[in-house]
Amino acid sequence: MIELKGLQKKYGERTAVEDLTLTFPAGKITALLGPSGCGKTTTLRMINRLIEPTAGSISLNGQNVLGIRPEVLRRNMGYVIQRIGLFPHLTIGQNVATVPDLLKQDRKQTRQKVDELLQLVGLDPDLFRDKKPAELSGGQQQRVGVARALAADPPVLLMDEPFGALDPIAREKLQLEFLDIQKRLSKTIVMVTHDISEAILMADCIALMNEGRLEQFGTPDELIHQPASPFVRRFMGEDAVLTQLAGISLAELVKPGHLEGAPVLSSSDHARLALSVMLRDGVDAVAVQDHSGVLGVVHYSDLLHLQRSQK
Ligand SMILES: Nc1ncnc2c1ncn2[C@@H]1O[C@H](COP(=O)(O)OP(=O)(O)OP(=O)(O)O)[C@@H](O)[C@H]1O
């Protein structure tokens, strides 16, 4: 868990972040959301000490981050940025192995780990391990960046517009795959985005910022249905149809039925995720299950009907 208390950053006279107090829960994805220039990136970079705060404190599991040497801190915090910045002269395998190699970890184990990570992010190790970054598409490079950030198995991942440079289709695909990875790894993730739709699809919690201050912290559902200020209502309303879907769980929509081979989602997942999965897989229904087994199906037409009735 990461705690910010009274965090402030000034650039000369200009205040970029002001009196920011909030907790990023362990094992969850929290989105730092807000309009351009509201202080998201500055906040993220203060967490791994790429930027030093002017005032306030940051703690990681109770330990003051400002008392940890930056190199040690960054080993515990993977960092993924837009346009990932792979080393062009190194192979993909060597790029992923950067941190384990720096730490002089066993070469054979590292090699095995690199292959596992490439597999995890959807790149066949035999095809990609020895390629150079320039031979990969933007989306593939972004996957390598995620693999590299995971290589030291850090408990925390900081991500700054990680999918921002991708076209909408590649972006949505990688978002969903990343959610699958997170289901298995349960990292504590802080993700900067200005995209409401990305935040409600991916985040367990959203910290909505405005002009350096926190406007509201809560689940996507809380921000949508209980906005704390007119700013929150306006900001979240910009993507109204999709935000509505994020507020409805599949448990509320599921109808009895069975569909062989349909993608399976949990009854606690929301309708926005179901829509993304249908678009990704080119199917018009998903199966829904809870801990007791398959409950039934939700069809694309159910989602369309919802959108119409809520306009
Ligand atoms: N090195 C710097 N020197 C001076 N001002 C800066 C510096 N870095 C950021 N700022 C200012 O601080 C404010 C917050 O910037 P920040 O990059 O954190 O915003 P952001 O919410 O991440 O924006 P975006 O979504 O556009 O990246 C902005 O007004 C920006 O102009």
Short mmCIF file of C-alpha atoms and ligand atoms in Angstrom, two decimals:
data_model
loop_
_atom_site.label_atom_id
_atom_site.label_comp_id
_atom_site.label_asym_id
_atom_site.label_seq_id
_atom_site.Cartn_x
_atom_site.Cartn_y
_atom_site.Cartn_z
CA MET A 1 0.00 0.00 0.00
CA ILE A 2 1.26 3.46 -0.92
CA GLU A 3 0.21 6.46 1.17
CA LEU A 4 0.56 10.09 0.16
CA LYS A 5 0.17 12.69 2.89
CA GLY A 6 -0.03 16.43 2.27
CA LEU A 7 2.04 16.00 -0.88
CA GLN A 8 3.05 19.18 -2.69
CA LYS A 9 5.21 20.00 -5.71
CA LYS A 10 6.09 23.52 -6.77
CA TYR A 11 8.03 24.50 -9.86
CA GLY A 12 9.16 27.99 -8.90
CA GLU A 13 6.00 29.95 -8.18
CA ARG A 14 3.81 27.41 -9.96
CA THR A 15 2.13 24.70 -7.89
CA ALA A 16 1.76 21.43 -9.84
CA VAL A 17 0.46 19.29 -6.94
CA GLU A 18 -1.18 20.69 -3.82
CA ASP A 19 -1.95 19.03 -0.47
CA LEU A 20 -2.52 15.58 -1.93
CA THR A 21 -3.52 12.94 0.62
CA LEU A 22 -4.57 9.52 -0.63
CA THR A 23 -3.91 5.80 -0.29
CA PHE A 24 -3.29 3.42 -3.18
CA PRO A 25 -4.57 0.05 -1.96
CA ALA A 26 -2.31 -3.01 -2.16
CA GLY A 27 -2.97 -5.48 -4.96
CA LYS A 28 -5.34 -3.13 -6.82
CA ILE A 29 -5.22 -0.89 -9.86
CA THR A 30 -5.73 2.79 -9.03
CA ALA A 31 -6.06 5.25 -11.89
CA LEU A 32 -4.76 8.80 -11.50
CA LEU A 33 -7.26 10.49 -13.78
CA GLY A 34 -7.77 14.11 -14.78
CA PRO A 35 -7.40 16.73 -17.49
CA SER A 36 -4.06 17.61 -19.07
CA GLY A 37 -1.75 19.47 -16.70
CA CYS A 38 -3.61 18.53 -13.50
CA GLY A 39 -0.50 16.96 -11.93
CA LYS A 40 -0.91 13.22 -12.62
CA THR A 41 2.57 12.55 -14.00
CA THR A 42 4.21 14.74 -11.36
CA THR A 43 2.42 12.71 -8.66
CA LEU A 44 3.45 9.38 -10.19
CA ARG A 45 7.08 10.43 -10.54
CA MET A 46 7.23 11.57 -6.94
CA ILE A 47 6.32 8.01 -5.87
CA ASN A 48 9.55 6.56 -7.40
CA ARG A 49 11.57 9.73 -6.69
CA LEU A 50 12.14 10.73 -10.27
CA ILE A 51 10.77 14.03 -8.91
CA GLU A 52 11.37 15.17 -5.33
CA PRO A 53 8.35 16.64 -3.50
CA THR A 54 8.43 20.19 -2.14
CA ALA A 55 6.49 19.10 0.95
CA GLY A 56 4.57 16.14 2.37
CA SER A 57 5.34 12.44 2.70
CA ILE A 58 5.06 9.19 0.73
CA SER A 59 5.20 5.78 2.35
CA LEU A 60 5.36 2.27 0.93
CA ASN A 61 3.98 -0.34 3.34
CA GLY A 62 4.62 2.08 6.20
CA GLN A 63 8.20 2.90 5.20
CA ASN A 64 9.10 6.47 4.24
CA VAL A 65 9.94 6.40 0.53
CA LEU A 66 12.11 9.51 0.86
CA GLY A 67 14.41 7.53 3.17
CA ILE A 68 14.96 4.71 0.60
CA ARG A 69 17.79 5.09 -1.92
CA PRO A 70 16.28 5.81 -5.36
CA GLU A 71 18.01 2.78 -6.98
CA VAL A 72 16.64 0.43 -4.31
CA LEU A 73 13.21 2.02 -4.53
CA ARG A 74 13.02 1.65 -8.30
CA ARG A 75 13.85 -2.04 -8.08
CA ASN A 76 10.66 -2.42 -6.05
CA MET A 77 8.65 -0.34 -8.46
CA GLY A 78 8.32 -1.28 -12.13
CA TYR A 79 7.82 1.73 -14.38
CA VAL A 80 5.98 1.64 -17.70
CA ILE A 81 5.68 4.74 -19.86
CA GLN A 82 4.07 5.67 -23.17
CA ARG A 83 6.50 4.92 -26.03
CA ILE A 84 8.42 2.59 -23.91
CA GLY A 85 12.02 3.47 -24.68
CA LEU A 86 13.57 0.04 -25.26
CA PHE A 87 17.35 -0.05 -25.80
CA PRO A 88 17.59 -0.17 -29.62
CA HIS A 89 20.91 -2.04 -29.80
CA LEU A 90 19.83 -4.83 -27.42
CA THR A 91 17.64 -7.79 -28.33
CA ILE A 92 14.14 -8.12 -26.90
CA GLY A 93 15.42 -10.82 -24.51
CA GLN A 94 18.23 -8.57 -23.29
CA ASN A 95 15.82 -5.66 -22.90
CA VAL A 96 13.50 -7.71 -20.69
CA ALA A 97 16.49 -8.99 -18.70
CA THR A 98 17.85 -5.49 -17.97
CA VAL A 99 17.05 -5.42 -14.25
CA PRO A 100 17.84 -9.10 -13.43
CA ASP A 101 21.19 -8.65 -15.27
CA LEU A 102 21.88 -5.45 -13.32
CA LEU A 103 21.22 -7.37 -10.13
CA LYS A 104 23.59 -10.09 -11.38
CA GLN A 105 20.93 -12.75 -11.04
CA ASP A 106 21.62 -16.29 -12.31
CA ARG A 107 21.76 -16.16 -16.14
CA LYS A 108 19.98 -19.43 -16.75
CA GLN A 109 17.13 -18.52 -14.42
CA THR A 110 16.89 -15.08 -16.02
CA ARG A 111 16.67 -16.62 -19.49
CA GLN A 112 13.84 -18.85 -18.33
CA LYS A 113 12.09 -15.90 -16.70
CA VAL A 114 12.41 -13.79 -19.86
CA ASP A 115 10.70 -16.54 -21.84
CA GLU A 116 7.92 -16.82 -19.25
CA LEU A 117 7.36 -13.07 -19.28
CA LEU A 118 7.29 -12.84 -23.08
CA GLN A 119 4.73 -15.63 -23.07
CA LEU A 120 2.74 -13.80 -20.38
CA VAL A 121 2.48 -10.63 -22.48
CA GLY A 122 1.49 -12.62 -25.57
CA LEU A 123 4.78 -12.71 -27.50
CA ASP A 124 6.12 -16.11 -28.56
CA PRO A 125 9.63 -16.23 -27.01
CA ASP A 126 11.07 -18.30 -29.87
CA LEU A 127 9.95 -15.68 -32.38
CA PHE A 128 10.74 -12.53 -30.44
CA ARG A 129 13.62 -13.21 -28.01
CA ASP A 130 16.40 -12.42 -30.49
CA LYS A 131 14.73 -9.64 -32.47
CA LYS A 132 15.69 -5.97 -32.12
CA PRO A 133 13.08 -3.39 -31.00
CA ALA A 134 12.97 -1.72 -34.44
CA GLU A 135 11.59 -4.99 -35.89
CA LEU A 136 8.51 -4.82 -33.63
CA SER A 137 5.26 -2.87 -33.98
CA GLY A 138 4.38 -0.19 -31.43
CA GLY A 139 1.98 -2.54 -29.64
CA GLN A 140 4.55 -5.33 -29.49
CA GLN A 141 7.15 -2.92 -28.11
CA GLN A 142 4.67 -1.83 -25.46
CA ARG A 143 4.21 -5.48 -24.45
CA VAL A 144 7.98 -5.84 -24.11
CA GLY A 145 7.94 -2.75 -21.91
CA VAL A 146 5.37 -4.38 -19.63
CA ALA A 147 7.45 -7.59 -19.53
CA ARG A 148 10.56 -5.59 -18.68
CA ALA A 149 8.78 -3.78 -15.85
CA LEU A 150 7.67 -7.15 -14.44
CA ALA A 151 11.09 -8.81 -14.74
CA ALA A 152 12.32 -7.96 -11.25
CA ASP A 153 8.93 -9.07 -9.90
CA PRO A 154 8.33 -5.72 -8.21
CA PRO A 155 5.33 -5.51 -5.85
CA VAL A 156 4.44 -2.11 -7.33
CA LEU A 157 3.94 -1.03 -10.93
CA LEU A 158 3.78 2.63 -11.91
CA MET A 159 2.32 3.17 -15.37
CA ASP A 160 2.12 6.50 -17.20
CA GLU A 161 -0.36 6.37 -20.11
CA PRO A 162 0.97 2.85 -20.78
CA PHE A 163 -1.28 2.22 -23.77
CA GLY A 164 -1.50 5.84 -24.94
CA ALA A 165 0.57 5.46 -28.09
CA LEU A 166 -1.50 2.59 -29.51
CA ASP A 167 -4.36 2.67 -31.98
CA PRO A 168 -7.77 2.05 -30.38
CA ILE A 169 -7.98 -1.64 -31.32
CA ALA A 170 -4.47 -2.58 -30.18
CA ARG A 171 -5.06 -0.49 -27.09
CA GLU A 172 -8.23 -2.25 -26.02
CA LYS A 173 -6.66 -5.65 -26.69
CA LEU A 174 -3.65 -4.89 -24.52
CA GLN A 175 -5.84 -3.38 -21.79
CA LEU A 176 -7.81 -6.61 -21.53
CA GLU A 177 -4.71 -8.79 -21.63
CA PHE A 178 -3.14 -6.65 -18.96
CA LEU A 179 -6.23 -7.14 -16.76
CA ASP A 180 -5.81 -10.90 -17.18
CA ILE A 181 -2.16 -10.65 -16.12
CA GLN A 182 -3.11 -8.55 -13.11
CA LYS A 183 -5.71 -11.14 -12.06
CA ARG A 184 -2.81 -13.58 -11.68
CA LEU A 185 -0.17 -11.25 -10.26
CA SER A 186 -2.17 -8.85 -8.02
CA LYS A 187 0.40 -6.05 -8.14
CA THR A 188 -0.20 -2.68 -6.55
CA ILE A 189 -0.64 -0.54 -9.65
CA VAL A 190 -0.83 3.22 -10.06
CA MET A 191 -1.80 4.14 -13.61
CA VAL A 192 -1.86 7.66 -15.03
CA THR A 193 -4.49 8.23 -17.68
CA HIS A 194 -6.59 11.07 -19.02
CA ASP A 195 -8.93 8.56 -20.66
CA ILE A 196 -12.12 8.04 -18.65
CA SER A 197 -12.98 4.94 -20.59
CA GLU A 198 -9.58 3.36 -19.78
CA ALA A 199 -9.95 4.25 -16.11
CA ILE A 200 -13.40 2.71 -15.74
CA LEU A 201 -12.42 -0.38 -17.68
CA MET A 202 -9.24 -1.08 -15.77
CA ALA A 203 -9.22 0.60 -12.39
CA ASP A 204 -10.50 -0.74 -9.07
CA CYS A 205 -10.26 2.83 -7.72
CA ILE A 206 -9.99 6.22 -9.38
CA ALA A 207 -8.25 9.31 -7.96
CA LEU A 208 -9.67 12.18 -10.01
CA MET A 209 -7.40 15.24 -9.95
CA ASN A 210 -8.03 18.83 -10.97
CA GLU A 211 -5.46 21.64 -10.92
CA GLY A 212 -3.08 19.76 -8.66
CA ARG A 213 -5.70 18.77 -6.10
CA LEU A 214 -7.71 15.61 -5.48
CA GLU A 215 -11.35 16.07 -6.46
CA GLN A 216 -12.54 12.58 -5.50
CA PHE A 217 -11.20 9.15 -4.66
CA GLY A 218 -13.46 6.12 -5.01
CA THR A 219 -14.55 3.21 -7.16
CA PRO A 220 -15.56 3.99 -10.75
CA ASP A 221 -19.15 3.36 -9.69
CA GLU A 222 -18.91 5.91 -6.85
CA LEU A 223 -17.47 8.60 -9.11
CA ILE A 224 -20.18 7.99 -11.68
CA HIS A 225 -23.14 7.74 -9.32
CA GLN A 226 -22.03 9.81 -6.35
CA PRO A 227 -19.89 12.60 -7.82
CA ALA A 228 -18.44 14.74 -5.01
CA SER A 229 -18.46 17.97 -7.03
CA PRO A 230 -19.85 19.47 -10.25
CA PHE A 231 -16.34 18.99 -11.75
CA VAL A 232 -16.49 15.23 -11.13
CA ARG A 233 -19.99 15.02 -12.61
CA ARG A 234 -18.95 16.96 -15.71
CA PHE A 235 -15.68 15.07 -16.17
CA MET A 236 -17.17 11.60 -15.75
CA GLY A 237 -20.17 12.54 -17.89
CA GLU A 238 -18.00 13.05 -20.95
CA ASP A 239 -18.17 9.40 -21.82
CA ALA A 240 -21.71 8.90 -20.55
CA VAL A 241 -22.71 5.73 -22.37
CA LEU A 242 -19.60 3.82 -21.40
CA THR A 243 -19.59 5.09 -17.83
CA GLN A 244 -23.18 3.88 -17.41
CA LEU A 245 -22.10 0.41 -18.47
CA ALA A 246 -19.27 0.49 -15.91
CA GLY A 247 -21.80 0.98 -13.14
CA ILE A 248 -23.77 -2.19 -13.89
CA SER A 249 -22.55 -5.62 -12.83
CA LEU A 250 -23.15 -8.68 -14.98
CA ALA A 251 -25.00 -10.22 -12.02
CA GLU A 252 -27.78 -7.69 -12.75
CA LEU A 253 -27.98 -8.60 -16.43
CA VAL A 254 -27.38 -12.32 -16.65
CA LYS A 255 -30.15 -14.50 -18.09
CA PRO A 256 -30.38 -18.26 -17.91
CA GLY A 257 -28.75 -20.02 -20.83
CA HIS A 258 -25.69 -21.80 -22.04
CA LEU A 259 -23.31 -20.95 -24.87
CA GLU A 260 -20.56 -23.35 -25.81
CA GLY A 261 -17.19 -21.66 -26.28
CA ALA A 262 -18.28 -18.14 -25.25
CA PRO A 263 -15.78 -16.04 -23.27
CA VAL A 264 -16.44 -16.41 -19.54
CA LEU A 265 -16.64 -13.44 -17.17
CA SER A 266 -17.37 -13.19 -13.48
CA SER A 267 -20.78 -12.03 -12.20
CA SER A 268 -18.96 -9.20 -10.36
CA ASP A 269 -17.40 -7.89 -13.60
CA HIS A 270 -19.15 -4.89 -15.13
CA ALA A 271 -20.98 -4.50 -18.41
CA ARG A 272 -18.25 -2.24 -19.80
CA LEU A 273 -15.80 -5.15 -19.59
CA ALA A 274 -18.33 -7.45 -21.28
CA LEU A 275 -18.67 -4.97 -24.16
CA SER A 276 -14.87 -4.82 -24.58
CA VAL A 277 -14.55 -8.59 -24.56
CA MET A 278 -17.35 -8.97 -27.15
CA LEU A 279 -15.65 -6.43 -29.44
CA ARG A 280 -12.25 -8.04 -28.95
CA ASP A 281 -13.43 -11.58 -29.66
CA GLY A 282 -16.01 -10.67 -32.29
CA VAL A 283 -18.79 -12.49 -30.41
CA ASP A 284 -22.24 -11.28 -29.44
CA ALA A 285 -22.50 -12.89 -26.00
CA VAL A 286 -20.48 -13.79 -22.93
CA ALA A 287 -21.06 -16.51 -20.34
CA VAL A 288 -21.25 -15.38 -16.72
CA GLN A 289 -20.18 -17.41 -13.72
CA ASP A 290 -19.77 -16.99 -9.99
CA HIS A 291 -18.02 -19.24 -7.46
CA SER A 292 -20.82 -21.80 -7.75
CA GLY A 293 -20.51 -22.19 -11.52
CA VAL A 294 -22.04 -20.84 -14.74
CA LEU A 295 -25.07 -18.60 -14.14
CA GLY A 296 -26.07 -17.89 -17.73
CA VAL A 297 -25.33 -15.46 -20.54
CA VAL A 298 -25.37 -11.76 -21.36
CA HIS A 299 -26.00 -10.77 -24.99
CA TYR A 300 -24.80 -7.72 -26.89
CA SER A 301 -28.46 -6.79 -27.43
CA ASP A 302 -28.90 -6.61 -23.61
CA LEU A 303 -26.12 -3.99 -23.49
CA LEU A 304 -27.60 -2.03 -26.41
CA HIS A 305 -30.98 -2.07 -24.75
CA LEU A 306 -29.40 -0.73 -21.56
CA GLN A 307 -27.69 2.11 -23.36
CA ARG A 308 -30.92 3.13 -25.07
CA SER A 309 -32.99 3.03 -21.92
CA GLN A 310 -30.45 5.21 -20.11
CA LYS A 311 -30.03 7.94 -22.72
N1 LIG B 1 9.72 20.45 -15.05
C1 LIG B 1 8.69 21.31 -14.95
N2 LIG B 1 8.90 22.63 -14.80
C2 LIG B 1 7.89 23.50 -14.68
N3 LIG B 1 6.58 23.16 -14.69
C3 LIG B 1 6.30 21.86 -14.84
C4 LIG B 1 7.33 20.86 -14.98
N4 LIG B 1 6.73 19.65 -15.11
C5 LIG B 1 5.40 19.88 -15.06
N5 LIG B 1 5.13 21.20 -14.90
C6 LIG B 1 3.80 21.81 -14.78
O1 LIG B 1 3.12 21.18 -13.69
C7 LIG B 1 1.74 20.93 -14.02
C8 LIG B 1 1.42 19.45 -13.87
O2 LIG B 1 2.11 18.70 -14.87
P1 LIG B 1 1.93 17.13 -15.06
O3 LIG B 1 2.85 16.71 -16.16
O4 LIG B 1 2.07 16.47 -13.75
O5 LIG B 1 0.43 17.04 -15.54
P2 LIG B 1 -0.40 15.81 -16.13
O6 LIG B 1 -1.69 15.82 -15.42
O7 LIG B 1 0.42 14.59 -16.09
O8 LIG B 1 -0.60 16.30 -17.63
P3 LIG B 1 -0.67 15.47 -19.04
O9 LIG B 1 -1.88 14.58 -18.97
O10 LIG B 1 -0.82 16.58 -20.05
O11 LIG B 1 0.63 14.74 -19.16
C9 LIG B 1 1.54 21.49 -15.42
O12 LIG B 1 0.99 22.77 -15.32
C10 LIG B 1 2.93 21.54 -16.00
O13 LIG B 1 3.04 22.57 -16.93
#
